[in-house]
Amino acid sequence: MSRIQPSTVAVAIVGAGASALITGKTLLNDGFDNLTLITRDSTPGGTWAGERVYPALRLNNVHGEYHFSSLPMPGVGASRLKGSQLTDYMESFAGQYLKGHIRFRTEVINVRRPNALETIIESEVGEGWIMTVRNLKDGSTEELKFDKIVLCTGGCSEPNIPTELQPPSSLQIPVIHSSKFWVNVENIVPSLQSTDGGSSPTVVLVGGGKSTQDIAAFLCKKGIRTKVVFETADSFISAPDWLPAFLRRSRLMSIMSPTIDLRSRLERFLHKTRIGSMIVQSYWESLQSNSFNLLKIPRDSPLRRTHSVFWSIRVNDESYATDSFFTLCTEGKIELIAPTRVIGYGHDGRSVLLKSGETIPADAVILGTGYGSSWERLFDKQTADDIGLNRTIPDSFEKWDYETLKNPPAARPKNEQWALSIYRGLVPAKSILRHDLAINGAVFSSNNGYTFEAAAHWISSYFLRDPFLKLPSSVEAAMAETARVAAFVQQRYPNMLLWTSDSYSANIVFFGWPQYVDQLLEDMSLPSVRSGGNWLTWAFSTVSVEELKTLKNERGSKRDTTHQSL
Ligand SMILES: Cc1cc2nc3c(=O)[nH]c(=O)nc-3n(C[C@H](O)[C@H](O)[C@H](O)COP(=O)(O)OP(=O)(O)OC[C@H]3O[C@@H](n4cnc5c(N)ncnc54)[C@H](O)[C@@H]3O)c2cc1C
């Protein structure tokens, strides 16, 4: 197979969030000079763009662990990183490595093959892509041609509003999706404070996730009455800031979480034996109950109605600040209405309607109803089907006989379940032989900096057709692997796909991100388990993104060696 000349290949990355920035840098370093990142935002960072980040936003990952190996994260200290630190980081990363390669205020409105009826499965040069973009400054549209594209449009960039909560024209109060709250906060708060001639206005927040919690705490501190309606709240882990790195930044948590392949004797012991399973169970149970106790959540509080820390991906890493959402709730300053759902709006046009039939008066409604897929608006249905970005019905019946996976929560009916067929969460299985489409940012991981960076190298090797990158030899083989992953995800996280969008669930690895990255490294024929340690200490060795710093050179040496031997 001929060697690709990367400088002759036009590559587009859709997005300029964290996953796009590291993918862009990695591709540029590998010689893909004809590279354009396209974003509808006016600054880099995506979720962390300055135009989006709000004052109360704190990173909910392990301390400081959201950066890339080439640029240290300044200000990593005892407490969690602030959203604004992420903004500064993303801006300096983009300024340092991607100057002149980002096209801002440009919305991608359609991506398609030049010939929609194209049936070639494998093509050496590829027929490329046509992308229609809209210039958001003047509204003009334009068609661009690229040889390869990487989708980095994120899992939290398209607000989702369920049909029943779409505001009817008769509604007299504002309804705001949580993602639009902070950009409009300077208008929203004064307009609420002037409501009703001085009596305290009421905001009803729908949903028990992180966004609603942050907004509720903010409004409450502004003297606005807040009522949060939810069925199940996000779960959280709260631990003192001074927890040592060998507990907080090691592989410990990932080993305690069963993964698709149990890669070590320790993991097999923990997940396949009765004693191991008891250790795992008590580990997660004590994490959950210690977290409740640390935040002094009363036994009968609806805040204990959370998703399970073990079985779910709705888990935040909380610090225990004295004026947090949780303390404001336990002090009675934020009212919780749970367990129930908002199913619409009241006939009076100024209230929300609960499942019970009760209505709650409101001066504004904030919807923390999550995010939809950012791929939907990019592709028409036919193109999505052709390239393999569509939902499938899970059709693998493989089961994992782990002790730790016994007694799962009840699964929703089969007809509500779905899956995607995206190999390694990076390339649609159907397109695996084409080498002209990849995705970064759609694997649900709790350490995105580390995961995005490893994935970026995998994608670059895939585009370069590096001979050392191990890939399935056929579409069918790629499909078989994605079906197996889908079956595992369904068993490991029953129902969790129903809580995320397609563009955030190409695979769910969550606490298992170290094992997932090990697999990507092994695909690239590179050493895995880079945190080191001996048979006794490896589980407690600190994992750091710096261990990925040499990947470009390691891949380069492999490439040279393979080509010399051909
Ligand atoms: C409020 C909030 C808090 C979060 N907190 C955490 C956290 O603490 N820890 C954590 O790990 N994750 C958190 N997340 C998830 C977060 O989205 C990911 O960590 C990560 O930032 C995703 O990066 P990304 O590059 O994949 O996507 P994004 O950051 O969402 O970037 C998407 C990019 O695609 C662009 N885009 C999308 N569609 C189009 C289009 N049609 N045309 C042009 N451009 C387009 C956007 O403009 C943007 O540049 C949070 C998300 C939200 C919303």
Tab-separated table of C-alpha atoms and ligand atoms in Angstrom, residues 14-21 38-41 43-49 52 54 57-61 66 80 90 106-109 152-158 179 182 210-211 214 316 371 374 377-378 440-442 445-449 452 503-504, ligand 1:
chain	number	residue	atom	x	y	z
A	14	VAL	CA	-15.545	20.109	12.638
A	15	GLY	CA	-15.321	21.784	16.026
A	16	ALA	CA	-12.734	23.680	18.055
A	17	GLY	CA	-13.370	22.140	21.485
A	18	ALA	CA	-10.849	20.114	23.455
A	19	SER	CA	-11.083	17.040	21.218
A	20	ALA	CA	-10.682	19.122	18.048
A	21	LEU	CA	-7.712	21.072	19.385
A	38	ILE	CA	-14.310	24.864	11.658
A	39	THR	CA	-16.431	26.142	14.516
A	40	ARG	CA	-19.548	28.219	14.833
A	41	ASP	CA	-18.101	29.772	18.004
A	43	THR	CA	-13.367	31.508	20.354
A	44	PRO	CA	-11.762	28.077	20.826
A	45	GLY	CA	-12.617	25.629	23.613
A	46	GLY	CA	-16.147	24.361	22.786
A	47	THR	CA	-17.705	23.630	26.185
A	48	TRP	CA	-14.872	25.640	27.723
A	49	ALA	CA	-15.029	28.601	25.301
A	52	ARG	CA	-19.940	29.710	27.365
A	54	TYR	CA	-19.895	30.567	33.742
A	57	LEU	CA	-18.426	26.149	36.730
A	58	ARG	CA	-15.906	23.802	38.284
A	59	LEU	CA	-14.367	20.863	36.523
A	60	ASN	CA	-15.795	17.686	37.870
A	61	ASN	CA	-12.837	15.404	37.072
A	66	TYR	CA	-7.887	17.833	31.877
A	80	ARG	CA	-10.906	21.586	41.495
A	90	MET	CA	-7.780	26.033	25.542
A	106	THR	CA	-18.689	29.215	10.594
A	107	GLU	CA	-21.471	26.700	10.949
A	108	VAL	CA	-21.346	23.396	9.127
A	109	ILE	CA	-24.834	22.790	7.801
A	152	CYS	CA	-15.341	16.784	16.966
A	153	THR	CA	-18.754	18.327	17.493
A	154	GLY	CA	-19.144	17.059	21.050
A	155	GLY	CA	-21.849	15.471	23.113
A	156	CYS	CA	-22.901	18.650	24.911
A	157	SER	CA	-23.216	21.219	22.155
A	158	GLU	CA	-26.815	20.704	20.932
A	179	SER	CA	-26.980	25.839	27.962
A	182	TRP	CA	-25.249	31.795	31.287
A	210	LYS	CA	-25.061	19.261	37.176
A	211	SER	CA	-26.256	22.200	35.048
A	214	ASP	CA	-25.135	25.093	39.344
A	316	ASN	CA	-19.861	14.094	39.379
A	371	TYR	CA	-28.106	17.447	25.008
A	374	SER	CA	-24.481	17.123	17.276
A	377	ARG	CA	-27.794	18.460	11.647
A	378	LEU	CA	-24.619	17.632	9.720
A	440	ASN	CA	-12.914	12.285	18.439
A	441	GLY	CA	-14.861	13.226	21.563
A	442	ALA	CA	-17.711	10.729	21.311
A	445	SER	CA	-14.723	8.962	29.516
A	446	SER	CA	-14.047	10.518	32.891
A	447	ASN	CA	-10.568	11.677	31.838
A	448	ASN	CA	-11.073	13.459	28.553
A	449	GLY	CA	-7.651	15.061	28.246
A	452	PHE	CA	-8.732	12.640	23.488
A	503	SER	CA	-22.416	11.967	19.691
A	504	TYR	CA	-21.398	11.180	23.286
B	1	LIG	C1	-21.832	22.697	31.545
B	1	LIG	C2	-20.935	21.532	31.203
B	1	LIG	C3	-20.009	21.081	32.135
B	1	LIG	C4	-19.187	20.031	31.811
B	1	LIG	N1	-18.281	19.618	32.744
B	1	LIG	C5	-17.423	18.636	32.444
B	1	LIG	C6	-16.408	18.244	33.365
B	1	LIG	O1	-16.316	18.769	34.461
B	1	LIG	N2	-15.559	17.271	33.002
B	1	LIG	C7	-15.643	16.664	31.792
B	1	LIG	O2	-14.828	15.783	31.503
B	1	LIG	N3	-16.582	16.994	30.909
B	1	LIG	C8	-17.459	17.966	31.186
B	1	LIG	N4	-18.409	18.328	30.274
B	1	LIG	C9	-18.462	17.632	28.975
B	1	LIG	C10	-17.636	18.403	27.930
B	1	LIG	O3	-18.501	18.708	26.892
B	1	LIG	C11	-16.428	17.585	27.487
B	1	LIG	O4	-15.527	17.476	28.575
B	1	LIG	C12	-15.588	18.196	26.378
B	1	LIG	O5	-15.369	19.558	26.583
B	1	LIG	C13	-16.154	17.931	25.036
B	1	LIG	O6	-15.208	18.390	24.102
B	1	LIG	P1	-15.465	18.257	22.580
B	1	LIG	O7	-14.343	18.919	21.887
B	1	LIG	O8	-15.710	16.836	22.234
B	1	LIG	O9	-16.858	19.022	22.320
B	1	LIG	P2	-17.288	20.509	22.637
B	1	LIG	O10	-16.430	21.111	23.670
B	1	LIG	O11	-18.757	20.484	22.851
B	1	LIG	O12	-16.990	21.258	21.270
B	1	LIG	C14	-17.827	21.118	20.150
B	1	LIG	C15	-17.329	22.032	19.070
B	1	LIG	O13	-18.048	21.718	17.882
B	1	LIG	C16	-18.555	22.912	17.323
B	1	LIG	N5	-19.740	22.559	16.547
B	1	LIG	C17	-20.735	21.684	16.858
B	1	LIG	N6	-21.605	21.600	15.833
B	1	LIG	C18	-21.142	22.418	14.883
B	1	LIG	C19	-21.586	22.775	13.582
B	1	LIG	N7	-22.678	22.249	13.051
B	1	LIG	N8	-20.865	23.674	12.890
B	1	LIG	C20	-19.744	24.220	13.393
B	1	LIG	N9	-19.274	23.939	14.588
B	1	LIG	C21	-19.957	23.037	15.328
B	1	LIG	C22	-18.804	23.803	18.514
B	1	LIG	O14	-18.864	25.136	18.087
B	1	LIG	C23	-17.559	23.494	19.336
B	1	LIG	O15	-16.458	24.218	18.848
B	1	LIG	C24	-19.278	19.383	30.547
B	1	LIG	C25	-20.229	19.828	29.630
B	1	LIG	C26	-21.042	20.892	29.942
B	1	LIG	C27	-22.041	21.367	28.916
